[in-house]
Amino acid sequence: MLYPLNTLTRTVIDLSGTWNFLIPDEGQEVDPSKKLKNPLTMAVPASYNDQITDSQLRDYVGDIWYEKEFAVPQILNEQRLVLRFGSVSHKAKVYINGQFVTEHIGGFTPFEVEIAASLLKAPNDLKVCVSNILNETTLPNAVLIENEKEKKVLPNFDFFNYSGIHRPVKLYTTPYSYIEDIVARYEVAGSKTIIRPKTSVIGDYAEVLYELQDEEGQVLVKTSDDEFSIGDTRFWEPLDAYLYRLKVMLKDENGLIIDEYTEEFGIRTLEIKDNALYINGKNFYFKGFGKHEDFPILGKGMNEAIINYDFNLMKWMGANSMRTSHYPYAEEFMRMADREGIVVIDEVPGVGLFNRFTVDVSQNENSKGNTWSIVGSFENHKQVIRELLERDKNHACVVMWAVGNEPAGHQEGAREYFEPLVTLTRELDWNNRPVIIPNIVNATPETDKLADLVDVICLNRYYGWYIDHADLKSAKIHLKEEIERWHAAYPDKPIMFTEFGVDTVSGLRSIHDIPYTEEYQVNFFKANFEIIDEMPYFIGEHVWNFADFETHPNLRRIDGNKKGAFTRDRKPKMVAHSLKERWLSIPDYGYKK
Ligand code: BDP
C-alpha cells in the first residue's frame, strides 16, 4: 500500500484538524445519516482520552463517534478519489453522507476506500464509529468483562488502551488507471546492485517506465525493464542513511504520463551468522530502546515534532536502534527512521498473549488457565502480519520483524499457534528479514517452545526489579546463569535484550541502592552491562523504556510506567547521561569482534 503523496498526477488533502465527537449515552442510538447531537470538539490525529475532562468518558468502553465535513474541489472531479486512515484504534466503521463505505479491524495499520462520485455532495458528511473494545480475539489481547452490572476491559498488557483516530486522515486522488503498489526489490552482488521493482497497476496503460535517481535527484538509470543494475552502491547504513529514489511512471500509447509515484528506498544487506547480525557485511550491535507511541495529551496520536525530537535524543546519546513495541508505529515514524538511519525492529500488536498476565512477572505462574485454549486471536494475528509487511516491506530501517511480545511460550499450544505465523512472515518478506518473538522470563530455556523458530533470542529481563528486587548482586548471578543456559540450549543463535529496566521517579535520589531512585536505575544498568559485556554472542541492548508512559492504574504503577530514560515530557533522568557515555564509546559495527 503506497503512502499518499502529491505527485504530478495525484493530489492529497489532509483532513487533520478539529472534528465533532460523541460518546453516546447508554441506550442512545446514533443515526449516521443525521448530524451528531451536541457533539464535543476533538482534535485529529490524537487519542480522544486525554483531550477531555470527564473521567467516565476517558475510561469508557464501547463505540464512539467522530464527524467531519469536507468538500472535494471541482478541479479533482476527473480523478479517482480515495479516503485513507493512517490508523483508527481499534475498530472503525466509516460512513459518507449516511452510507456505510468500509470497516477495519486492528488499531495500528492503515486502510482506505475508494469513494464513488455518485456518493458525493457539497459539503459531505464523514462519520467514523470507533470501537475501543479489546477481547480474547483481538490484538492487543485482553479480557472483556461484560454483564448487566459492568463492562470493562482487563488488559493483558502494560500500556493505556488509548483510542480514537490516531494517525492522519487523508483524501487523495489518482488517475483511473493507476499505480497500486511498488515493491522496491533488489539484490546486492558485491558493489553492484540488481534492482527488480515489482509494480502493480490497475487499469489500462501502454508502458511502465522506471527512473532510478540518487539522493540529489540525478538520474542513474531510465528504463522500461523491470530488472536493471547500478554499480558503486551507496549503502543505507545505521545513522548514515542513503535513500535512492525510484520514480515509476505509467504511460499511454502516445508516451504521455498517466500516473507517477516516487518511492524512496535504501539498499542494505542482512545476514545472521557466527552469533551476530551482519548489516552490509559488518556485525552490528543494537544500542537503543523499546518505545511507545505516547505523549501527554496526545496519547497515541501521531506528531512529527515528537518523532523528530525522539530521534534526535537517540542520536544525541549514541543510540542506533529501537523496537516499535508493542504495535506498528505511524508511517511518518517509519519514513523518518529510514531517512535518519535509525535501525528498527518492527513489531505487530501481538501483545497480551499471556492469559491474566500481570506486570509483576513473578506473579504470572498464578495465572489462571492455559492461554492457548482461551485466546481466539489467530486469524487477526495473520491479518496484522499481512498488513504490517504489506505496509513496511520497502523500509531499509526494518531489520527484524517481531511477531509477538512475551507470549506464554511455555504453555501447551504456543508452538502450534506461532509456528504458522513465523512461516507466514518469512513467506511474505521478499527481503528475508530475521523474525523474533521477545521472550518472557516465565518461558525458560528448558520450557520455552518458541526459541528454535526465531533467528535471535530476544530476552525481556528484569533481574534487579521484579526478580531480586533491590539486590543487584544476586541479580547479576541469576542473570548470568540464565543467559548461559539459553546459550547452551541454542549455541548458534545470537542473544539480545529487547527489554531491561527499572521504574525510576525523576528527582528521587539516594546514596544507597534504593529502588525508584535515579542512582538505582544507573546502577541496575551497570550491573546488567557487566554481565552481557562478557558474552560475545550478546548482540544488543534495548533499554525499557525510552520515556515514561501511561498505563492503566495498578498497584505497581504510580502515574504510569516510570522505566523511561526520559520522563514522559522528554526530560533526561540521570541514566540518560550514563547511557550516553556508554553508547558513544561502543561502535555500531565490530563491537566484541
Ligand atoms: C514487560 C512488557 C512491557 C512492560 C514491562 C514492564 O513487555 O510491556 O511495560 O515488562 O513491566 O513485561 O515495565
Coordinates of C-alpha atoms and ligand atoms in Angstrom, one line a residue:
M1 CA 0.0 0.0 0.0
L2 CA 1.5 3.3 -1.1
Y3 CA 1.9 6.2 1.3
P4 CA -0.2 9.1 -0.1
L5 CA 2.0 11.7 -1.8
N6 CA 1.4 14.7 -4.0
T7 CA 2.8 14.0 -7.4
L8 CA 2.3 15.3 -10.9
T9 CA -0.7 13.1 -11.2
R10 CA -2.0 12.9 -7.6
T11 CA -3.4 15.3 -5.0
V12 CA -3.5 14.8 -1.2
I13 CA -6.0 16.6 1.0
D14 CA -5.3 16.3 4.8
L15 CA -8.4 16.2 7.0
S16 CA -6.5 16.8 10.2
G17 CA -7.9 19.4 12.5
T18 CA -11.0 19.6 14.7
W19 CA -13.7 17.1 14.3
N20 CA -17.1 16.6 16.1
F21 CA -17.1 13.9 18.7
L22 CA -19.7 12.0 20.6
I23 CA -19.8 9.2 23.2
P24 CA -23.4 8.1 23.2
D25 CA -25.4 7.9 26.5
E26 CA -26.4 4.4 27.4
G27 CA -29.0 3.1 25.0
Q28 CA -28.6 6.2 22.7
E29 CA -28.6 5.1 19.0
V30 CA -26.6 7.2 16.6
D31 CA -28.1 7.5 13.1
P32 CA -25.1 8.1 10.7
S33 CA -27.3 10.0 8.3
K34 CA -28.1 12.7 10.9
K35 CA -25.8 15.3 12.5
L36 CA -24.3 14.3 15.9
K37 CA -26.4 15.9 18.7
N38 CA -24.5 18.2 21.0
P39 CA -21.0 16.9 20.0
L40 CA -17.8 17.7 21.7
T41 CA -14.7 19.0 19.8
M42 CA -11.9 16.6 19.2
A43 CA -8.5 17.1 17.5
V44 CA -7.4 14.6 14.9
P45 CA -5.0 12.9 14.9
A46 CA -4.7 12.2 18.6
S47 CA -6.2 9.9 21.2
Y48 CA -9.5 11.2 22.5
N49 CA -9.0 10.1 26.1
D50 CA -6.7 12.9 27.4
Q51 CA -8.4 15.7 25.4
I52 CA -11.5 15.6 27.7
T53 CA -12.0 16.2 31.4
D54 CA -14.8 13.7 32.2
S55 CA -13.1 10.6 33.8
Q56 CA -16.1 8.3 33.0
L57 CA -15.7 9.2 29.3
R58 CA -11.9 8.8 29.5
D59 CA -12.4 5.2 30.6
Y60 CA -15.5 4.4 28.5
V61 CA -15.6 1.1 26.8
G62 CA -17.6 0.8 23.5
D63 CA -18.5 2.8 20.4
I64 CA -17.6 6.4 20.0
W65 CA -18.4 8.7 17.0
Y66 CA -16.4 11.2 15.0
E67 CA -17.8 13.6 12.4
K68 CA -16.2 15.9 9.9
E69 CA -17.5 18.0 7.0
F70 CA -15.4 18.0 3.8
A71 CA -15.7 19.3 0.3
V72 CA -13.9 17.9 -2.8
P73 CA -12.7 20.7 -5.1
Q74 CA -14.3 20.5 -8.5
I75 CA -11.0 20.5 -10.2
L76 CA -10.5 17.0 -8.9
N77 CA -13.7 15.6 -10.4
E78 CA -11.8 13.8 -13.2
Q79 CA -9.9 11.6 -10.8
R80 CA -10.4 8.6 -8.6
L81 CA -11.0 9.6 -5.0
V82 CA -9.7 7.6 -2.0
L83 CA -10.3 8.1 1.7
R84 CA -7.4 6.8 3.8
F85 CA -6.9 6.4 7.5
G86 CA -3.4 6.0 8.9
S87 CA -4.9 4.1 11.8
V88 CA -8.0 4.0 14.0
S89 CA -7.8 2.2 17.3
H90 CA -9.2 -0.4 17.3
K91 CA -12.1 -0.9 15.0
A92 CA -13.6 1.6 12.6
K93 CA -16.9 1.8 10.6
V94 CA -16.9 4.6 8.1
Y95 CA -19.9 6.4 6.7
I96 CA -20.2 9.1 4.0
N97 CA -23.4 11.1 3.7
G98 CA -25.1 8.4 5.8
Q99 CA -23.9 5.5 3.7
F100 CA -21.6 2.8 5.1
V101 CA -18.4 2.7 3.0
T102 CA -15.9 0.5 4.8
E103 CA -14.8 -1.0 8.1
H104 CA -11.4 -2.1 9.5
I105 CA -10.3 -4.1 12.5
G106 CA -6.9 -3.5 14.0
G107 CA -5.7 -0.2 15.6
F108 CA -2.3 0.3 14.1
T109 CA -2.3 -0.2 10.3
P110 CA -3.7 2.0 7.5
F111 CA -6.9 1.3 5.5
E112 CA -8.6 3.0 2.6
V113 CA -11.7 3.1 0.5
E114 CA -12.4 4.4 -3.0
I115 CA -15.4 6.9 -2.9
A116 CA -17.8 6.8 -5.8
A117 CA -18.5 10.2 -7.3
S118 CA -22.3 9.4 -7.0
L119 CA -21.9 9.4 -3.2
L120 CA -20.6 12.9 -3.0
K121 CA -22.5 16.2 -2.2
A122 CA -21.3 19.6 -1.2
P123 CA -20.4 19.6 1.6
N124 CA -20.0 15.9 2.6
D125 CA -20.6 14.4 6.0
L126 CA -17.9 11.9 7.1
K127 CA -18.6 9.8 10.2
V128 CA -16.4 7.2 11.8
C129 CA -17.7 4.9 14.5
V130 CA -14.7 3.8 16.6
S131 CA -14.8 0.8 19.0
N132 CA -12.1 0.6 21.6
I133 CA -13.1 -2.8 22.8
L134 CA -10.4 -5.4 23.2
N135 CA -11.0 -9.0 24.0
E136 CA -9.6 -12.5 23.6
T137 CA -9.9 -12.4 19.8
T138 CA -8.2 -9.0 19.3
L139 CA -4.6 -7.8 19.2
P140 CA -3.6 -6.4 21.7
N141 CA -5.3 -9.3 23.6
A142 CA -7.4 -8.6 26.6
V143 CA -10.2 -10.0 28.8
L144 CA -13.6 -8.3 28.3
I145 CA -15.9 -8.4 31.2
E146 CA -19.5 -7.7 30.1
N147 CA -22.6 -8.4 32.1
E148 CA -25.7 -6.4 33.4
K149 CA -23.6 -4.8 36.1
E150 CA -20.3 -3.9 34.4
K151 CA -18.5 -3.6 31.1
K152 CA -14.7 -3.3 31.3
V153 CA -11.5 -4.4 29.5
L154 CA -8.8 -6.0 31.6
P155 CA -5.7 -5.6 29.5
N156 CA -3.1 -8.4 29.5
F157 CA -0.6 -5.7 28.8
D158 CA 1.1 -2.7 30.4
F159 CA 0.1 0.4 28.5
F160 CA -3.0 2.5 28.5
N161 CA -5.7 1.5 26.0
Y162 CA -5.8 4.8 24.2
S163 CA -8.4 5.1 21.5
G164 CA -9.5 7.3 18.6
I165 CA -8.3 8.5 15.2
H166 CA -4.5 8.3 16.0
R167 CA -3.0 9.0 12.6
P168 CA -3.7 11.3 9.7
V169 CA -6.9 11.0 7.7
K170 CA -6.3 11.9 4.0
L171 CA -8.3 12.2 0.9
Y172 CA -6.2 11.6 -2.2
T173 CA -6.7 11.3 -5.9
T174 CA -5.2 9.1 -8.5
P175 CA -6.0 8.8 -12.2
Y176 CA -8.4 5.9 -13.0
S177 CA -5.5 3.9 -14.4
Y178 CA -3.0 4.0 -11.5
I179 CA 0.0 2.5 -9.8
E180 CA -1.4 0.4 -7.0
D181 CA 1.8 -0.7 -5.3
I182 CA 5.6 -0.8 -5.7
V183 CA 7.9 -3.3 -4.2
A184 CA 11.5 -1.9 -4.4
R185 CA 13.2 -5.3 -4.5
Y186 CA 17.0 -5.6 -5.0
E187 CA 19.8 -8.0 -4.7
V188 CA 23.4 -6.9 -3.8
A189 CA 26.2 -8.6 -5.7
G190 CA 29.5 -7.0 -4.5
S191 CA 29.4 -3.3 -5.1
K192 CA 26.8 -3.8 -7.9
T193 CA 23.1 -4.0 -7.1
I194 CA 20.5 -5.5 -9.3
I195 CA 17.1 -3.8 -8.9
R196 CA 14.0 -5.7 -9.6
P197 CA 11.0 -3.4 -8.9
K198 CA 7.6 -5.0 -8.8
T199 CA 4.8 -2.7 -9.8
S200 CA 1.1 -3.5 -9.6
V201 CA -1.1 -1.4 -11.9
I202 CA -4.9 -1.2 -12.1
G203 CA -6.4 -0.1 -15.4
D204 CA -5.2 0.4 -19.0
Y205 CA -1.7 1.6 -19.9
A206 CA 0.9 1.0 -22.5
E207 CA 4.2 1.0 -20.5
V208 CA 5.7 1.2 -17.1
L209 CA 8.9 3.3 -17.1
Y210 CA 11.4 3.4 -14.2
E211 CA 13.8 6.2 -13.3
L212 CA 16.3 5.5 -10.6
Q213 CA 17.7 8.7 -9.1
D214 CA 20.3 9.2 -6.5
E215 CA 19.6 11.3 -3.4
E216 CA 20.2 14.5 -5.2
G217 CA 17.8 13.6 -7.9
Q218 CA 20.4 12.8 -10.6
V219 CA 19.0 10.1 -12.9
L220 CA 21.2 7.0 -12.8
V221 CA 19.0 4.6 -14.9
K222 CA 16.0 5.2 -17.1
T223 CA 14.4 2.0 -18.4
S224 CA 11.2 0.1 -19.0
D225 CA 12.9 -3.2 -18.0
D226 CA 11.9 -4.5 -14.6
E227 CA 15.4 -5.6 -13.9
F228 CA 18.4 -3.2 -14.1
S229 CA 21.6 -2.7 -12.1
I230 CA 23.8 0.0 -10.7
G231 CA 27.4 0.0 -9.8
D232 CA 29.1 1.6 -6.8
T233 CA 26.1 1.1 -4.5
R234 CA 25.8 3.7 -1.7
F235 CA 24.5 1.6 1.1
W236 CA 22.0 2.6 3.7
E237 CA 23.9 2.5 7.0
P238 CA 22.8 2.9 10.6
L239 CA 22.9 6.6 11.4
D240 CA 24.2 7.3 7.9
A241 CA 21.2 6.7 5.7
Y242 CA 21.2 6.9 2.0
L243 CA 18.0 6.7 0.0
Y244 CA 17.7 6.1 -3.7
R245 CA 14.5 7.4 -5.4
L246 CA 12.6 5.1 -7.6
K247 CA 10.3 7.1 -9.9
V248 CA 7.7 4.9 -11.5
M249 CA 5.8 6.3 -14.5
L250 CA 2.7 4.8 -16.2
K251 CA 2.5 5.9 -19.8
D252 CA -0.2 5.6 -22.5
E253 CA 0.4 4.7 -26.2
N254 CA 1.3 8.3 -27.0
G255 CA 4.0 8.3 -24.4
L256 CA 2.0 10.6 -22.1
I257 CA 2.2 10.2 -18.4
I258 CA -0.9 8.6 -16.9
D259 CA 0.3 8.2 -13.3
E260 CA 3.6 8.8 -11.4
Y261 CA 4.9 8.0 -8.0
T262 CA 8.3 8.1 -6.4
E263 CA 9.3 5.6 -3.7
E264 CA 12.4 6.3 -1.7
F265 CA 14.3 3.2 -0.6
G266 CA 17.7 2.3 0.9
I267 CA 19.9 -0.6 -0.1
R268 CA 21.5 -2.8 2.6
T269 CA 22.2 -6.4 3.2
L270 CA 21.3 -8.5 6.3
E271 CA 22.7 -11.8 7.4
I272 CA 22.8 -13.8 10.6
K273 CA 25.9 -15.8 11.0
D274 CA 28.6 -16.6 13.7
N275 CA 26.2 -15.5 16.5
A276 CA 25.8 -12.0 15.1
L277 CA 23.6 -9.9 12.8
Y278 CA 25.6 -8.5 9.8
I279 CA 24.4 -5.3 8.1
N280 CA 26.3 -4.7 4.9
G281 CA 28.7 -7.4 5.8
K282 CA 29.6 -5.9 9.2
N283 CA 28.5 -7.1 12.6
F284 CA 26.0 -4.8 14.2
Y285 CA 25.4 -4.0 17.9
F286 CA 22.0 -2.8 18.9
K287 CA 22.1 0.2 21.2
G288 CA 18.7 1.8 21.9
F289 CA 15.2 1.4 23.3
G290 CA 11.9 -0.2 23.4
K291 CA 9.4 2.7 23.0
H292 CA 5.8 3.6 23.0
E293 CA 3.8 6.0 20.9
D294 CA 2.9 8.0 24.0
F295 CA 2.9 11.7 24.9
P296 CA 0.9 13.9 27.3
I297 CA -2.5 15.0 25.9
L298 CA -1.8 13.4 22.5
G299 CA -1.9 9.9 23.9
K300 CA -1.0 7.7 20.9
G301 CA -1.6 10.5 18.4
M302 CA 1.0 10.9 15.6
N303 CA 3.0 14.1 15.9
E304 CA 6.0 14.6 13.7
A305 CA 7.7 17.1 16.0
I306 CA 7.8 14.5 18.8
I307 CA 9.0 11.8 16.4
N308 CA 11.8 14.1 15.2
Y309 CA 12.8 15.1 18.8
D310 CA 12.9 11.4 19.9
F311 CA 15.2 10.5 17.1
N312 CA 17.4 13.5 17.9
L313 CA 17.6 12.5 21.5
M314 CA 18.5 8.9 20.5
K315 CA 21.3 10.2 18.2
W316 CA 22.4 12.6 21.0
M317 CA 23.1 9.7 23.2
G318 CA 24.6 7.3 20.6
A319 CA 21.6 5.0 20.2
N320 CA 21.3 3.4 16.8
S321 CA 18.1 1.4 17.0
M322 CA 14.7 0.8 18.6
R323 CA 11.7 -1.5 18.6
T324 CA 8.2 -0.5 17.8
S325 CA 7.0 -2.1 21.0
H326 CA 4.1 -3.3 21.1
Y327 CA 2.5 -2.4 17.7
P328 CA 3.2 -0.9 14.3
Y329 CA 4.1 2.8 14.7
A330 CA 2.9 5.6 12.3
E331 CA 4.1 5.5 8.7
E332 CA 5.5 9.0 9.3
F333 CA 7.7 7.4 12.0
M334 CA 9.0 4.7 9.7
R335 CA 9.7 7.2 6.9
M336 CA 11.7 9.3 9.3
A337 CA 13.6 6.3 10.6
D338 CA 14.6 5.4 7.0
R339 CA 15.8 9.0 6.5
E340 CA 17.7 9.3 9.8
G341 CA 19.3 5.8 9.7
I342 CA 17.5 4.5 12.9
V343 CA 17.5 0.7 12.8
V344 CA 14.1 -0.6 13.6
I345 CA 12.7 -3.9 15.0
D346 CA 9.1 -3.7 13.6
E347 CA 6.5 -5.3 15.9
V348 CA 2.9 -6.4 15.3
P349 CA 0.4 -5.8 18.1
G350 CA 0.8 -9.5 19.2
V351 CA 0.9 -8.5 22.8
G352 CA -1.2 -9.8 25.7
L353 CA -1.0 -13.4 24.7
F354 CA -0.4 -14.5 28.3
N355 CA -3.7 -15.0 30.0
R356 CA -4.1 -12.8 33.0
F357 CA -0.6 -11.5 32.6
T358 CA 0.5 -9.2 35.4
V359 CA 3.2 -6.7 35.1
D360 CA 4.9 -8.4 38.1
V361 CA 6.3 -11.4 36.2
S362 CA 6.9 -13.3 39.5
Q363 CA 3.1 -13.5 39.8
N364 CA 2.4 -14.9 36.4
E365 CA 2.6 -18.5 37.4
N366 CA -0.6 -17.9 39.3
S367 CA -2.3 -17.0 36.1
K368 CA -5.4 -19.0 35.6
G369 CA -5.9 -21.2 32.6
N370 CA -3.9 -22.1 29.5
T371 CA -3.5 -19.1 27.3
W372 CA -3.8 -21.0 24.1
S373 CA -7.1 -22.6 24.9
I374 CA -8.5 -19.2 25.7
V375 CA -7.3 -16.8 23.0
G376 CA -9.0 -16.7 19.7
S377 CA -6.7 -14.1 18.0
F378 CA -5.0 -16.4 15.5
E379 CA -6.9 -15.1 12.4
N380 CA -6.4 -11.5 13.5
H381 CA -2.7 -12.2 14.1
K382 CA -2.3 -13.5 10.5
Q383 CA -4.0 -10.3 9.3
V384 CA -1.8 -7.9 11.3
I385 CA 1.3 -9.7 10.0
R386 CA 0.0 -9.3 6.4
E387 CA -0.9 -5.7 6.9
L388 CA 2.4 -4.8 8.5
L389 CA 4.6 -6.5 5.9
E390 CA 2.4 -5.0 3.2
R391 CA 2.9 -1.5 4.6
D392 CA 6.6 -1.7 5.7
K393 CA 8.2 -4.1 3.1
N394 CA 10.3 -1.3 1.4
H395 CA 11.8 0.2 4.6
A396 CA 15.5 -0.2 4.8
C397 CA 15.3 0.7 8.5
V398 CA 13.4 -2.5 9.3
V399 CA 16.0 -5.3 10.1
M400 CA 13.8 -7.7 12.0
W401 CA 10.1 -8.5 12.4
A402 CA 8.8 -9.1 15.9
V403 CA 5.6 -11.2 15.5
G404 CA 4.6 -11.1 19.2
N405 CA 5.8 -9.9 22.6
E406 CA 6.1 -12.0 25.7
P407 CA 3.6 -14.7 24.8
A408 CA 3.1 -17.7 27.2
G409 CA 5.7 -19.5 25.2
H410 CA 6.0 -22.3 27.8
Q411 CA 2.3 -23.3 27.8
E412 CA 0.9 -26.2 25.7
G413 CA -0.2 -24.9 22.3
A414 CA 2.3 -22.0 22.0
R415 CA 4.2 -23.7 19.2
E416 CA 1.0 -24.7 17.3
Y417 CA -0.1 -21.0 17.5
F418 CA 3.2 -19.4 16.5
E419 CA 4.9 -21.7 14.0
P420 CA 2.4 -20.9 11.1
L421 CA 2.8 -17.2 11.9
V422 CA 6.6 -17.3 11.7
T423 CA 6.3 -19.3 8.4
L424 CA 3.8 -16.7 7.1
T425 CA 6.1 -13.8 7.9
R426 CA 9.0 -15.5 6.2
E427 CA 6.9 -16.3 3.1
L428 CA 5.6 -12.7 2.8
D429 CA 9.0 -10.9 3.2
W430 CA 10.9 -10.5 -0.1
N431 CA 13.9 -9.2 1.9
N432 CA 14.2 -12.3 4.2
R433 CA 14.5 -10.3 7.4
P434 CA 15.0 -12.2 10.6
V435 CA 12.0 -13.0 12.8
I436 CA 11.9 -12.7 16.6
I437 CA 9.4 -13.1 19.5
P438 CA 10.7 -11.3 22.6
N439 CA 10.6 -13.8 25.4
I440 CA 9.2 -13.5 28.9
V441 CA 11.1 -14.9 31.9
N442 CA 8.4 -17.5 32.7
A443 CA 9.3 -19.3 29.5
T444 CA 12.7 -20.7 30.5
P445 CA 15.3 -22.2 28.1
E446 CA 14.0 -25.6 29.3
T447 CA 10.3 -25.0 28.9
D448 CA 10.0 -22.5 26.1
K449 CA 8.6 -23.9 22.9
L450 CA 9.3 -21.0 20.5
A451 CA 13.0 -20.2 20.6
D452 CA 14.0 -22.6 17.8
L453 CA 11.5 -20.9 15.5
V454 CA 13.2 -17.5 15.7
D455 CA 16.6 -16.1 14.5
V456 CA 17.7 -14.1 17.5
I457 CA 16.8 -15.0 21.1
C458 CA 15.4 -11.8 22.5
L459 CA 15.1 -11.5 26.2
N460 CA 12.9 -9.1 28.2
R461 CA 14.6 -9.4 31.6
Y462 CA 14.2 -7.6 34.9
Y463 CA 16.7 -9.1 37.3
G464 CA 17.1 -6.4 40.0
W465 CA 13.5 -5.3 39.7
Y466 CA 10.7 -8.0 39.5
I467 CA 13.3 -10.6 40.4
D468 CA 16.0 -9.9 43.0
H469 CA 14.4 -6.6 43.8
A470 CA 16.9 -4.1 45.3
D471 CA 19.6 -6.8 45.2
L472 CA 21.9 -6.2 42.3
K473 CA 24.4 -8.7 43.5
S474 CA 22.0 -11.6 43.2
A475 CA 20.5 -10.1 40.1
K476 CA 23.9 -10.4 38.4
I477 CA 24.4 -14.1 39.4
H478 CA 20.9 -15.1 38.2
L479 CA 21.0 -13.1 35.0
K480 CA 24.4 -14.7 34.1
E481 CA 23.1 -18.1 34.9
E482 CA 20.0 -17.7 32.8
I483 CA 21.7 -16.3 29.7
E484 CA 24.3 -19.1 29.8
R485 CA 21.5 -21.6 29.9
W486 CA 20.0 -20.0 26.8
H487 CA 23.4 -20.1 25.0
A488 CA 23.9 -23.7 25.9
A489 CA 20.5 -24.6 24.6
Y490 CA 20.8 -22.6 21.4
P491 CA 24.6 -22.2 20.8
D492 CA 24.2 -20.9 17.2
K493 CA 21.7 -18.1 17.9
P494 CA 22.7 -14.6 18.8
I495 CA 21.0 -13.2 22.0
M496 CA 20.0 -9.7 22.9
F497 CA 18.0 -7.7 25.4
T498 CA 14.7 -6.4 23.9
E499 CA 13.8 -5.1 27.3
F500 CA 15.5 -4.5 30.7
G501 CA 14.9 -1.7 33.1
V502 CA 13.6 -0.4 36.4
D503 CA 10.9 2.1 37.4
T504 CA 12.5 5.4 38.4
V505 CA 11.0 8.6 39.7
S506 CA 12.7 11.6 38.2
G507 CA 14.3 13.6 41.1
L508 CA 14.2 10.8 43.7
R509 CA 17.9 10.4 44.8
S510 CA 19.8 8.4 47.3
I511 CA 23.4 7.4 48.1
H512 CA 22.1 3.8 48.6
D513 CA 20.7 1.3 46.1
I514 CA 17.1 2.2 46.8
P515 CA 14.6 1.2 44.1
Y516 CA 12.9 4.1 42.2
T517 CA 15.9 6.4 42.7
E518 CA 17.8 7.7 39.8
E519 CA 21.0 6.1 41.2
Y520 CA 19.4 2.7 41.3
Q521 CA 18.5 3.0 37.7
V522 CA 22.1 3.8 36.8
N523 CA 23.4 1.0 38.9
F524 CA 20.9 -1.5 37.6
F525 CA 22.2 -0.9 34.0
K526 CA 25.8 -1.0 35.1
A527 CA 25.2 -4.4 36.7
N528 CA 23.5 -5.7 33.6
F529 CA 26.3 -4.4 31.4
E530 CA 28.9 -6.1 33.5
I531 CA 27.3 -9.5 32.6
I532 CA 26.5 -9.0 28.9
D533 CA 29.7 -7.4 28.0
E534 CA 31.5 -10.7 28.7
M535 CA 29.3 -12.6 26.3
P536 CA 30.5 -12.4 22.6
Y537 CA 27.2 -13.8 21.3
F538 CA 25.2 -11.0 23.0
I539 CA 24.3 -8.6 20.2
G540 CA 22.4 -5.7 21.7
E541 CA 20.7 -3.8 24.5
H542 CA 17.3 -2.2 24.1
V543 CA 16.6 -0.4 27.3
W544 CA 13.0 -0.5 28.6
N545 CA 11.8 2.3 28.1
F546 CA 12.8 5.4 26.1
A547 CA 10.4 7.5 28.1
D548 CA 7.9 7.1 30.9
F549 CA 4.4 6.2 29.6
E550 CA 0.8 6.0 30.6
T551 CA -0.6 2.7 31.8
H552 CA -3.8 1.5 33.4
P553 CA -4.0 2.0 37.2
N554 CA -2.2 -0.8 39.0
L555 CA -0.6 -1.3 42.4
R556 CA 2.8 -1.2 40.8
R557 CA 2.1 1.8 38.6
I558 CA 2.1 5.2 40.1
D559 CA 1.2 7.7 37.4
G560 CA 2.1 5.1 34.7
N561 CA 5.3 3.2 34.0
K562 CA 8.4 5.0 35.1
K563 CA 11.1 3.0 33.4
G564 CA 11.9 5.7 31.0
A565 CA 15.4 7.1 30.5
F566 CA 13.4 10.3 29.9
T567 CA 10.3 11.5 31.6
R568 CA 7.1 11.4 29.7
D569 CA 7.8 15.0 28.5
R570 CA 11.3 14.0 27.5
K571 CA 13.5 15.4 30.3
P572 CA 16.6 13.3 30.9
K573 CA 17.0 11.2 34.0
M574 CA 20.5 10.6 35.3
V575 CA 20.6 7.4 33.4
A576 CA 20.3 9.1 30.0
H577 CA 23.7 10.6 30.6
S578 CA 25.3 7.4 31.7
L579 CA 23.8 5.5 28.7
K580 CA 25.1 8.3 26.5
E581 CA 28.6 7.9 27.9
R582 CA 28.5 4.1 27.3
W583 CA 26.9 4.2 23.9
L584 CA 29.1 6.9 22.4
S585 CA 32.0 4.6 23.3
I586 CA 30.5 1.5 21.6
P587 CA 30.8 1.4 17.9
D588 CA 27.8 0.5 15.8
Y589 CA 29.8 -2.2 14.0
G590 CA 32.5 -4.5 15.1
Y591 CA 31.9 -4.4 18.9
K592 CA 33.2 -7.5 20.6
K593 CA 34.7 -9.0 17.4
Ligands
BDP1 C1 7.3 -6.4 30.1 C2 6.4 -5.9 28.9 C3 6.3 -4.4 28.9 C4 6.1 -3.8 30.2 C5 7.4 -4.1 31.0 C6 7.4 -3.6 32.4 O1 6.9 -6.4 27.7 O2 5.2 -4.1 28.0 O3 5.9 -2.5 30.3 O4 7.6 -5.5 31.1 O5 7.0 -4.3 33.3 O6 6.6 -7.4 30.7 O7 7.7 -2.4 32.6

